Coordinates of C-alpha atoms and ligand atoms in Angstrom, one line a residue:
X1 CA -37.5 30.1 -10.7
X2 CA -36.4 26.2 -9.8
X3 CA -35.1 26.4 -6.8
X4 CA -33.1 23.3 -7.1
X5 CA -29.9 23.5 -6.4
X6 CA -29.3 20.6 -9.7
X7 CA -30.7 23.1 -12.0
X8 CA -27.6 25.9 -11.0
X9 CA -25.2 23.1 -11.5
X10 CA -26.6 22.2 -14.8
X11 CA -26.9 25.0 -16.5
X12 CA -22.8 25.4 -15.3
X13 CA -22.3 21.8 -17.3
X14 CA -24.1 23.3 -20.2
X15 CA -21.8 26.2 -20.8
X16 CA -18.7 24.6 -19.8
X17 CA -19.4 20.7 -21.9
X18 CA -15.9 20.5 -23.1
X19 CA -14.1 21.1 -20.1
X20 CA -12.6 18.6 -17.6
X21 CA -14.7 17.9 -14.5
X22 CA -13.4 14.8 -13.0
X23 CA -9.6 13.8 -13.8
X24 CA -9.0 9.9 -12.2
X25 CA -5.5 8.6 -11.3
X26 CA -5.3 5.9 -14.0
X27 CA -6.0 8.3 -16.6
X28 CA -9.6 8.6 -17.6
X29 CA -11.6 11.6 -17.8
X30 CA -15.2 13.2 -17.4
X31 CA -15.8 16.5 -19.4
X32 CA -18.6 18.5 -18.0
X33 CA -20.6 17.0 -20.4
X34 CA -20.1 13.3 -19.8
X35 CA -20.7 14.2 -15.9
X36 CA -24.3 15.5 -17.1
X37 CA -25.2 13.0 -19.5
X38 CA -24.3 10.6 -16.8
X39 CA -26.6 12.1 -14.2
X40 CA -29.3 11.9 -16.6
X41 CA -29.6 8.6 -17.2
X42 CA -29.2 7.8 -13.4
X43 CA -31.8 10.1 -13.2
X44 CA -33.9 7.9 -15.1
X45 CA -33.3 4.9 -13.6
X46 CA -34.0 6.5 -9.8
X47 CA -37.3 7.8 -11.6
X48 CA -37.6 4.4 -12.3
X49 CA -37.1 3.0 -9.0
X50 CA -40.3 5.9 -7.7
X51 CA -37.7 8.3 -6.5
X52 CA -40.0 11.0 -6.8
X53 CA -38.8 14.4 -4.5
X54 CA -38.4 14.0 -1.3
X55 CA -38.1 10.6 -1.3
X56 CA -34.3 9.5 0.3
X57 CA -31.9 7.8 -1.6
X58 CA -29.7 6.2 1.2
X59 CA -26.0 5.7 -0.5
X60 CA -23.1 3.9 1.5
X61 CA -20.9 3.7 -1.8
X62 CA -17.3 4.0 -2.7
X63 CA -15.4 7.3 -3.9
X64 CA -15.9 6.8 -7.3
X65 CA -17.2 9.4 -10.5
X66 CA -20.0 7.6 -10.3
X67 CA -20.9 8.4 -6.6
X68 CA -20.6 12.1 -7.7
X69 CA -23.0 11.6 -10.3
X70 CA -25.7 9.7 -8.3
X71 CA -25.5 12.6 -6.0
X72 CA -26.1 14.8 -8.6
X73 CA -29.1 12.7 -10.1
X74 CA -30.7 12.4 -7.1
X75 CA -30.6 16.3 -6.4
X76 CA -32.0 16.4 -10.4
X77 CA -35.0 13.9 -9.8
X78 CA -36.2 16.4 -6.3
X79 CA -34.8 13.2 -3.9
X80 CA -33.1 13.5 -0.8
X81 CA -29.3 12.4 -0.8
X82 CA -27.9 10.6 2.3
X83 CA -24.8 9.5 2.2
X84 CA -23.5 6.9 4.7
X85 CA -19.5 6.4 5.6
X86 CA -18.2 3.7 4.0
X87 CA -16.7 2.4 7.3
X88 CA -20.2 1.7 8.9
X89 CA -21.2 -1.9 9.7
X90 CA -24.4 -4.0 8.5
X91 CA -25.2 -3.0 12.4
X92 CA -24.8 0.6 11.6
X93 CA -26.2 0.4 8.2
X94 CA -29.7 -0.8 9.5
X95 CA -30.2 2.0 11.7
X96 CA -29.9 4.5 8.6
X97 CA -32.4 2.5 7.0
X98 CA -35.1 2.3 9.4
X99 CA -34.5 6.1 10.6
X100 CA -34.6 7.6 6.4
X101 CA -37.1 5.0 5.1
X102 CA -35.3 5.3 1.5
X103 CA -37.0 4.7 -1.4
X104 CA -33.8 3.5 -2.9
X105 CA -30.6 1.9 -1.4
X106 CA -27.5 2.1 -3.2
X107 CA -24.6 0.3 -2.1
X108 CA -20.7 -1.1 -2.9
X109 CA -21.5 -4.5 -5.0
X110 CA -18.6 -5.5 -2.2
X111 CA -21.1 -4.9 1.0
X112 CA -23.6 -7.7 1.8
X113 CA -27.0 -7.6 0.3
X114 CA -29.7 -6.3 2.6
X115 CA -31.6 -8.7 4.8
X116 CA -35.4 -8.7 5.7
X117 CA -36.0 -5.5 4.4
X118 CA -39.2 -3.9 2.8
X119 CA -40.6 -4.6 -0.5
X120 CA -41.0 -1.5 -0.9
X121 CA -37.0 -0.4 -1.4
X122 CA -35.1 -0.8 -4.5
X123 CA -31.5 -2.1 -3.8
X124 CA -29.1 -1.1 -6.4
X125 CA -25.2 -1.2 -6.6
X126 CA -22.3 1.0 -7.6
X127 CA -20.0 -0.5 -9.2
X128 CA -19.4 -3.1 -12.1
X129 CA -21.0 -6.0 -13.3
X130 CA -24.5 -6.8 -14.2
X131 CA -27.7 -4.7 -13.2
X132 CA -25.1 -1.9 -11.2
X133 CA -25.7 1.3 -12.1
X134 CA -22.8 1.9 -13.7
X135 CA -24.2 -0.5 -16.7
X136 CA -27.4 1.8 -16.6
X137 CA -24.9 4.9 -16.9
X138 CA -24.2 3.8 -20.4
X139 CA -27.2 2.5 -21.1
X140 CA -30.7 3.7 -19.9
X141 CA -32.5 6.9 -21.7
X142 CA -31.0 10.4 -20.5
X143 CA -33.8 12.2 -18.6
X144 CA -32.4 15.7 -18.1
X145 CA -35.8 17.4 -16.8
X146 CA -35.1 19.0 -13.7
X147 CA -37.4 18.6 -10.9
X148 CA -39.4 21.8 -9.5
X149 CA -38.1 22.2 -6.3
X150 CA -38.4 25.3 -3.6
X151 CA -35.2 26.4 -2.0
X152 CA -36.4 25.8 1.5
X153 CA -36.9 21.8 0.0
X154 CA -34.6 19.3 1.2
X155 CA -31.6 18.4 -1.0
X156 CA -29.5 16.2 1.4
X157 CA -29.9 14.5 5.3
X158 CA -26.1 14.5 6.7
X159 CA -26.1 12.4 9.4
X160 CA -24.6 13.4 12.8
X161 CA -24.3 12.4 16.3
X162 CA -25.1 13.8 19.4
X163 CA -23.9 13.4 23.0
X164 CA -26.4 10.0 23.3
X165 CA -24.4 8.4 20.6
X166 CA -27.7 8.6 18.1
X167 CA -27.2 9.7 15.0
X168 CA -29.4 12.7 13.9
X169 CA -29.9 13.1 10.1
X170 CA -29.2 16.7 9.8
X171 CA -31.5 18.4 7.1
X172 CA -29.9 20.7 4.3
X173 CA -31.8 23.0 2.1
X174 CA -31.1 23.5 -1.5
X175 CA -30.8 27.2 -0.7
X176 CA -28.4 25.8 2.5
X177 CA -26.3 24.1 -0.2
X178 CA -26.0 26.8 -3.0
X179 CA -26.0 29.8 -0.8
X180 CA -22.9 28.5 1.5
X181 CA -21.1 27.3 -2.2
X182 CA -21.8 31.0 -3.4
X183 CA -20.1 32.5 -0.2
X184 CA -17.0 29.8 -0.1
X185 CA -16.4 30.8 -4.0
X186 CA -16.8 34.1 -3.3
X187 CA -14.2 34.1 0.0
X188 CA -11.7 31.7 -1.6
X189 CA -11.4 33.5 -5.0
X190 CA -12.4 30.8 -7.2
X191 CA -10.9 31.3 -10.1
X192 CA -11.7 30.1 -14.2
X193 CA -8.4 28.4 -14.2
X194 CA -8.7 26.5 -11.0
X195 CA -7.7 23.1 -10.2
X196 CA -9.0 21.3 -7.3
X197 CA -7.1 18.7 -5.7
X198 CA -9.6 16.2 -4.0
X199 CA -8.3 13.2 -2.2
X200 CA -11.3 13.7 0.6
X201 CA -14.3 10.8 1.1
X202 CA -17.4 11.5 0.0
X203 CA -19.5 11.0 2.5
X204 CA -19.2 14.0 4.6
X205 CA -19.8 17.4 3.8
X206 CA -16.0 18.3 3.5
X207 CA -15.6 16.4 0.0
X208 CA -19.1 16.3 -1.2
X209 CA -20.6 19.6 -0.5
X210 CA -17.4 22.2 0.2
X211 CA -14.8 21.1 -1.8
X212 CA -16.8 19.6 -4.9
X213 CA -19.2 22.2 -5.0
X214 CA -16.6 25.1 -5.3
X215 CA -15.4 23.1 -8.5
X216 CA -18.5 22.4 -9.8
X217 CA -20.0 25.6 -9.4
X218 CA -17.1 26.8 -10.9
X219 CA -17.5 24.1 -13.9
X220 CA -13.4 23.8 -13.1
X221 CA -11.5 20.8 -12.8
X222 CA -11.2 18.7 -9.9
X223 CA -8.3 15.8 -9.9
X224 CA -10.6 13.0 -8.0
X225 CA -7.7 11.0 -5.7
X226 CA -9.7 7.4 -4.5
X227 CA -8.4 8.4 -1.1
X228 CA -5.1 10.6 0.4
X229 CA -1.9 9.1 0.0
X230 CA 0.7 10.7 0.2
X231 CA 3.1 9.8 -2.8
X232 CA -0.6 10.3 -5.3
X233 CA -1.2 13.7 -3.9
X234 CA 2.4 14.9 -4.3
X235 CA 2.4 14.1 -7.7
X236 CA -0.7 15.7 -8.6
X237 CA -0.4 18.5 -6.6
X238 CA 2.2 19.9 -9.5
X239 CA -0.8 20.1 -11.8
X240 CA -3.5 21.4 -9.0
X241 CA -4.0 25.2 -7.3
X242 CA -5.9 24.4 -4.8
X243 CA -6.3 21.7 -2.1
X244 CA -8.6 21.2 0.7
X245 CA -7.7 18.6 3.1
X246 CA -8.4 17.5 6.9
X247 CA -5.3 18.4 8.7
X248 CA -3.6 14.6 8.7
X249 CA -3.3 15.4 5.1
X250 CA -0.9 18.5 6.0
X251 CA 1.1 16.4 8.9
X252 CA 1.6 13.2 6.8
X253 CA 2.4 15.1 3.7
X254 CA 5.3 16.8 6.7
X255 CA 6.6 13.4 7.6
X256 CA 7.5 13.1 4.1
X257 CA 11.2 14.4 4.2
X258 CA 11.1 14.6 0.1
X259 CA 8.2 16.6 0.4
X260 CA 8.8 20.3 0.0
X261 CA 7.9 23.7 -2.1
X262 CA 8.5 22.6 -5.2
X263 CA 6.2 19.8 -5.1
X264 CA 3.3 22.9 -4.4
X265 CA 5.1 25.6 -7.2
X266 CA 1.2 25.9 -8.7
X267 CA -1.1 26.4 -5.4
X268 CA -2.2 29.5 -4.8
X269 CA -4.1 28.3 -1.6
X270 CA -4.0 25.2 1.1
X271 CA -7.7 25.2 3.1
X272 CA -8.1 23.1 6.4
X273 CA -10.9 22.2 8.4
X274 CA -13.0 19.3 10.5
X275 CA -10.6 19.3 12.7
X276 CA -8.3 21.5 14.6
X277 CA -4.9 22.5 12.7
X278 CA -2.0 22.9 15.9
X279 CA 0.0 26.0 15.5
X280 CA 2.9 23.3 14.8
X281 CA 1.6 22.4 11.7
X282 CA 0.2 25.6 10.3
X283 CA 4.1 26.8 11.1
X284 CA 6.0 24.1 9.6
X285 CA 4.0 24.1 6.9
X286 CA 4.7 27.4 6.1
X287 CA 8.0 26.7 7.2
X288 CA 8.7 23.9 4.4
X289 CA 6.6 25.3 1.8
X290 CA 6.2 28.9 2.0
X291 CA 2.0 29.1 2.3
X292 CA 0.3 29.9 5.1
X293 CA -2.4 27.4 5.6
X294 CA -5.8 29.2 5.5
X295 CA -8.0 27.2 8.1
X296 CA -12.0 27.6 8.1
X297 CA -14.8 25.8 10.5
X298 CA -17.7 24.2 9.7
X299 CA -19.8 21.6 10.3
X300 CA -22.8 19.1 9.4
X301 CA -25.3 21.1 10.4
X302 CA -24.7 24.6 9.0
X303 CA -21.6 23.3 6.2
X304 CA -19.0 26.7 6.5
X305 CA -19.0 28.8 9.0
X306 CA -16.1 31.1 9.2
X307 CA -12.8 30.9 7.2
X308 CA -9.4 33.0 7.4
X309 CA -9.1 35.5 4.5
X310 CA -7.5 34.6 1.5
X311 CA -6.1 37.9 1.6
X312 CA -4.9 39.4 4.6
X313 CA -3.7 38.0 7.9
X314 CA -4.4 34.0 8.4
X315 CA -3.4 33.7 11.9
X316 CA -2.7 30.0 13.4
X317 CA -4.9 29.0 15.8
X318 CA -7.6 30.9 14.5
X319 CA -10.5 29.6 12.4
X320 CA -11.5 33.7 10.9
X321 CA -14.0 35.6 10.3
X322 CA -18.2 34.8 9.5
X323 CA -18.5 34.0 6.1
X324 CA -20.6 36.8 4.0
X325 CA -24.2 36.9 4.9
X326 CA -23.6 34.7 8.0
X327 CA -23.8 36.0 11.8
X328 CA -21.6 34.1 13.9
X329 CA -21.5 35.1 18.2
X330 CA -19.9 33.8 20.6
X331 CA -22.7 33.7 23.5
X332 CA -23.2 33.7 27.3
X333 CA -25.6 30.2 28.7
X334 CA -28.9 32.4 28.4
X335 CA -27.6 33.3 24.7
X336 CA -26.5 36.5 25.1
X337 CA -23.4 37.7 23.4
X338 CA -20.0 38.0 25.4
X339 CA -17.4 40.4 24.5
X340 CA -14.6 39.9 23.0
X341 CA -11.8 37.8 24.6
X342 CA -14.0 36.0 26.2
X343 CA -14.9 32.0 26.1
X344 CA -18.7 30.8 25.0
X345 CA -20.8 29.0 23.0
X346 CA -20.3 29.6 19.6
X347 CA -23.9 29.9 18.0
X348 CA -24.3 30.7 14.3
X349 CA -27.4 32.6 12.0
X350 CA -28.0 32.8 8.4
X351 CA -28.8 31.0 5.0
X352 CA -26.2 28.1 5.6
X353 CA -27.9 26.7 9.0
X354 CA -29.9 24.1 8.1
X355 CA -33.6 23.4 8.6
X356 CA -33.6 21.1 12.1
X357 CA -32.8 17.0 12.5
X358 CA -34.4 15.0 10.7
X359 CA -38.1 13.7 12.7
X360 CA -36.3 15.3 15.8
X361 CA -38.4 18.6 16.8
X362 CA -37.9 18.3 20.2
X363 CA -33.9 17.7 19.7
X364 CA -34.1 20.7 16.9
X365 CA -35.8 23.0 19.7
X366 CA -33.4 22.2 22.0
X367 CA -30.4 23.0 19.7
X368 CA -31.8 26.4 18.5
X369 CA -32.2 30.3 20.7
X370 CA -35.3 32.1 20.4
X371 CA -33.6 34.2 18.1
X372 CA -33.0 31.8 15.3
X373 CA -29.1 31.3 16.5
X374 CA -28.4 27.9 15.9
X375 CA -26.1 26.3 19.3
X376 CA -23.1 24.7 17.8
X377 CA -22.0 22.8 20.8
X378 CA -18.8 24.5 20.1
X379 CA -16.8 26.8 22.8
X380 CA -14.8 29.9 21.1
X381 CA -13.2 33.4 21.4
X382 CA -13.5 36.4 19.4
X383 CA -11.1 38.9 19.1
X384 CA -12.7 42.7 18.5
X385 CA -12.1 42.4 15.1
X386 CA -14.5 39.5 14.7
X387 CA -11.8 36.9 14.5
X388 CA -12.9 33.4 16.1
X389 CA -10.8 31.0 17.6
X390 CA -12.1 27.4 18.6
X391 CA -11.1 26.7 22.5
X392 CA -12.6 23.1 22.7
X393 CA -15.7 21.3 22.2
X394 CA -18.9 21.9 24.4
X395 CA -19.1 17.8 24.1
X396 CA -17.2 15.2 24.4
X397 CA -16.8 14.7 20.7
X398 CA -13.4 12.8 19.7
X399 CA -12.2 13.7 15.9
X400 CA -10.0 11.1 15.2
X401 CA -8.4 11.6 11.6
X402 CA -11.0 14.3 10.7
X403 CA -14.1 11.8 11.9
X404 CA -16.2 12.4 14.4
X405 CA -16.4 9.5 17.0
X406 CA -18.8 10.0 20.2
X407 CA -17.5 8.3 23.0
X408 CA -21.1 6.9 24.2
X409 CA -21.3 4.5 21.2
X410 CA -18.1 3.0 22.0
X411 CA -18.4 3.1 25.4
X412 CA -21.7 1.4 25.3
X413 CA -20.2 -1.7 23.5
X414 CA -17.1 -2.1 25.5
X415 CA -19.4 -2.4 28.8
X416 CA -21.2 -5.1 27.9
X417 CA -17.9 -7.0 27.5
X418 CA -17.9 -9.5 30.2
X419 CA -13.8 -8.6 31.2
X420 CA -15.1 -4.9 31.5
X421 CA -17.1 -3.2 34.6
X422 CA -17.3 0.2 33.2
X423 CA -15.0 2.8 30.5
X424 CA -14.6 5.9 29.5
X425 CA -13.7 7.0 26.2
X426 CA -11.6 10.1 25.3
X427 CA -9.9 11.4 22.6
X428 CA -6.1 12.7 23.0
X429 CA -3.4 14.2 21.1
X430 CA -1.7 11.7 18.5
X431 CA 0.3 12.9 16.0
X432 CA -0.7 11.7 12.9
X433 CA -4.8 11.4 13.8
X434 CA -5.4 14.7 15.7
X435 CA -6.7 13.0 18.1
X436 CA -6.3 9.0 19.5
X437 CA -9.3 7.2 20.7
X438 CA -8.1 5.8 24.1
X439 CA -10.6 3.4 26.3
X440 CA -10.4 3.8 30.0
X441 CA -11.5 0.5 31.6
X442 CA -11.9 -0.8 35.0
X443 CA -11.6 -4.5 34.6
X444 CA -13.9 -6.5 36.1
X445 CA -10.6 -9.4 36.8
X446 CA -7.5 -9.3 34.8
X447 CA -6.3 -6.5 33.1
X448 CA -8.1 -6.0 29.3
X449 CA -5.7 -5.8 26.6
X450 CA -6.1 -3.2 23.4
X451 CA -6.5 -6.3 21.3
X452 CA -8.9 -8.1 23.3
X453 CA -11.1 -4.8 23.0
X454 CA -10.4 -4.5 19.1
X455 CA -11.2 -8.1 18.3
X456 CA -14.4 -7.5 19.9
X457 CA -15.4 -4.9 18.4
X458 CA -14.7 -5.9 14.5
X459 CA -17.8 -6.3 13.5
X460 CA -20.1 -3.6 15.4
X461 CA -18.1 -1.1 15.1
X462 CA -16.2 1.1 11.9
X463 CA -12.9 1.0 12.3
X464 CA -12.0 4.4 13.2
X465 CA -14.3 4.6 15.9
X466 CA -12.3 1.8 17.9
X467 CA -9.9 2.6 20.4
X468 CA -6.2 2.6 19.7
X469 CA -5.2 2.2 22.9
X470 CA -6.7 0.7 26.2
X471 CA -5.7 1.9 29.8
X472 CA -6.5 0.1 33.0
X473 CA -7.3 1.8 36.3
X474 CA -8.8 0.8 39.2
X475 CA -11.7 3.3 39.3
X476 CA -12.8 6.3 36.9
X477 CA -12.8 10.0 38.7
X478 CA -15.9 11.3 39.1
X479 CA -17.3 14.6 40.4
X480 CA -19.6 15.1 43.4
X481 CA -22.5 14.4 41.1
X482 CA -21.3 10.9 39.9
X483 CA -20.2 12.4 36.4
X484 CA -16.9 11.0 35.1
X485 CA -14.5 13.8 34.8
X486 CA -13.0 13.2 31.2
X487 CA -10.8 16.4 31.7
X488 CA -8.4 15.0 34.1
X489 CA -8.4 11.5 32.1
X490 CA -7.5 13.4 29.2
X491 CA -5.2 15.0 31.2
X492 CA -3.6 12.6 32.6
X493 CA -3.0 10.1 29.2
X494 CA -2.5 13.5 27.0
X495 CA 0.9 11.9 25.9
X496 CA 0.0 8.5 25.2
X497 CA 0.7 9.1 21.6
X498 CA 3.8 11.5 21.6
X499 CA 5.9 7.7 21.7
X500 CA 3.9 6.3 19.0
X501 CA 5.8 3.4 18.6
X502 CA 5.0 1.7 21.5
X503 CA 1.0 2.2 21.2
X504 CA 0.5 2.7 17.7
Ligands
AMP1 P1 -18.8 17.5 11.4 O1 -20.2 17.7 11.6 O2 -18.4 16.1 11.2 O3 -18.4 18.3 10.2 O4 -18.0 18.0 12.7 C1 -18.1 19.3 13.1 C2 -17.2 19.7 14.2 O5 -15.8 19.6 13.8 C3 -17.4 21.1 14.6 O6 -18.5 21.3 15.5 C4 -16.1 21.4 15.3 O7 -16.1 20.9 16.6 C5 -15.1 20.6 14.5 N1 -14.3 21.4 13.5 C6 -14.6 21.7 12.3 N2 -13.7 22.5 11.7 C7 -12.8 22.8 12.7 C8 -11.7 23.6 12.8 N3 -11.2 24.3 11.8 N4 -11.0 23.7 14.0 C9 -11.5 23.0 15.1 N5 -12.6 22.2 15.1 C10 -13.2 22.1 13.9

């Protein structure tokens, strides 16, 4: 049997041709069918371009059908998918390209063209005009031949960062993919009359991989938002059952005083994850709307770990149980596993954890026990029913808006400004991000102003990742062995954002 994960997926668009897949917000519509003659002839022109399997296929593209569809293709023709986020600079962009060696690069017509690069890599574009491949969608030769793939193959390289501000490509199976879809469909419920509200990016595994997948697999609508906005998704959410969002998309849709039950009369479930969901929001939500958010964890690296149960208890605070088939622990420093109540790594086993980092053995090794338990860097708590709860992060990760931003990569940039000596950067409460990125500088004259900071940063750095506040202090704390103690300076500016007026 295929093991590629493309040949599941098209024998669902086979059965289910008429139905909707993809509904846009000006009106136009993808039946199962379009979506899989579409693939097929981007499948031909990536056969075209010598995407054979395993070669990558680097894409830094917008959230269009399309996207979904050159996903798809590439999965079809045995390549690897990598998707980049749309944010990332030129800077950025060339360390994805020299770290995947794609045979194919397909980007925004928008984004600059590359520079100096191989001969050997095809640069295409997404989008309109002449030579993109959304002309090709229409016109090149369908090519619906799967390729032979084994499950263990690759299917996609999600990149991530660790705590030396590096990305790491992390590398997900085709059996990683289908087998965590199976288990999500299976623990949400998915039902034939589903419809998914998606106003999450692409680029990350939330939108691509958990939410479109359960849709997919499902060969059930999904109403494809460009991005969240608020006033889009309340109108669409009267025509969806289901919504998976970061949870910003659950406190800006609470700002909204017109916002309330009736706008959500057809869900049957609101999921949240990437980030933390306070007990504030999960009760106000339920509160202003009458559900009970059910909140789940996951990550790059191993997709869906744990979710609440769509029936019985979701608790706030709580990210639930293992998901079917998974072994999730929550382990002592030598790996072995605590009891309950008490705080330690949380390390995770099972068909979802993927195969290692991409050309990183030594970083893999380092990441995984002797007993296959994958280290998530995360800390947790399990009660003794198996019910995990997510007490911090072993790193010093900052999710700002549902994105991941390591504080090394910014830090690194803001000392070599010539007004800085040294920073820190932390991430802190804010109220509509989750967490604020806030740079601590000691100034090496005057005091550095947030601007100053910003302005110098425009073009390294994605926008996200840049600090929305800057403090001055005469010295960073440090610990007897010279570490910074982030703790107390997140600590000590905790409510920087709680008047957001002033810093915002
Ligand atoms: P990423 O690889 O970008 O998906 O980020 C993964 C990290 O996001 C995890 O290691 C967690 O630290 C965090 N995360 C994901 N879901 C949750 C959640 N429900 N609650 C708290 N943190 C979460």
């Amino acid at each position: 049997m295929n093991g590629n994960f493309a040949a599941d997926l098209q024998a669902v668009f086979a059965t289910h041709g008429n139905r909707p897949a993809l509904r846009m917000v000006d009106g136009a519509l993808w039946t199962y069918s379009d979506l899989a003659e579409r693939t097929a002839r981007l499948a031909t022109v990536l056969v075209e371009a010598d995407t054979g399997p395993g070669e990558r296929v680097l894409a830094q593209v917008g959230k269009t059908p399309e996207a979904v569809a050159l996903y798809l293709a590439t999965l079809q023709v045995g390549g690897v998918y990598v998707p980049l986020n749309s944010a990332y600079t030129a800077a950025e962009v060339a360390y994805f390209l020299a770290d995947t060696q794609p045979r194919v690069f397909v980007r925004d017509p928008t984004s600059p063209a590359l520079e100096g690069e191989g001969a050997s890599l095809a640069e295409l574009t997404l989008g309109e005009g002449d030579g993109s491949l959304v002309q090709a969608m229409d016109t090149a030769r369908p090519r619906f031949e799967v390729a032979e793939r084994k499950g263990d193959d690759l299917a996609a390289l999600v990149y991530t960062s660790g705590t030396t501000g590096r990305s790491k490509g992390a590398m997900l199976t085709h059996h990683n993919i289908r087998s965590n879809a199976e288990a999500l469909r299976q623990c949400w419920g998915w039902r034939d009359d589903d419809v998914l509200l998606h106003a999450l990016p692409l680029f990350h595994v939330h939108g691509l991989f958990i939410a479109m997948h359960c849709a997919l697999l499902g060969g059930t609508p999904t109403i494809f938002l460009p991005r969240f906005d608020v006033r889009t998704v309340k109108r669409h959410l009267l025509e969806s059952t289901v919504m998976m969002g970061v949870p910003t998309f659950y406190t800006r849709l609470l700002q909204d005083a017109d916002f309330n039950r009736s706008h959500c009369r057809e869900v049957r479930v609101f999921i949240s994850g990437s980030a933390p969901l306070t007990e504030a929001t999960f009760d106000a939500w339920q509160a202003r709307t009458g559900h009970r958010i059910l909140e789940r964890y996951g990550m790059s690296e191993t997709i869906i770990n744990t979710s609440n149960p769509l029936h019985g208890e979701r608790v706030a605070g709580s990210v639930g149980f293992a998901l079917p088939g998974l072994e999730v622990r929550v382990a002592g420093e030598a790996g072995e596993p605590l009891p309950p109540g008490e705080v330690g790594s949380i390390e995770v086993r099972g068909e979802n954890v993927f195969k290692g980092y991409w050309r990183q053995p030594e970083k893999t090794a380092e990441e995984f026990r002797a007993d296959g338990y994958f280290i998530t860097g995360d800390l947790g708590v399990m009660d003794a029913e198996g019910r995990l709860s997510i007490v911090g992060r072993a790193r010093d990760l900052v999710i700002s808006g549902g994105y991941n931003v390591y504080p090394k990569e910014v830090e690194a940039l803001i000392d070599e400004l010539d007004e800085v000596d040294e920073s820190a950067v932390i991430g802190v409460p804010h109220p509509d991000f989750g967490e604020g990125v806030v740079a601590v500088v000691v100034p090496s004259g005057g005091p550095v102003s947030t601007e100053q900071v910003t302005a110098s940063l425009e073009d390294r750095l994605a926008r996200f990742k840049q600090p929305k506040h800057v403090v001055n202090v005469g010295a960073l704390p440090r610990n007897s062995m010279g570490k910074v103690q982030k703790n107390r300076l997140r600590e000590e500016y905790s409510r920087l954002f709680s008047s957001t007026s002033e810093v915002n």
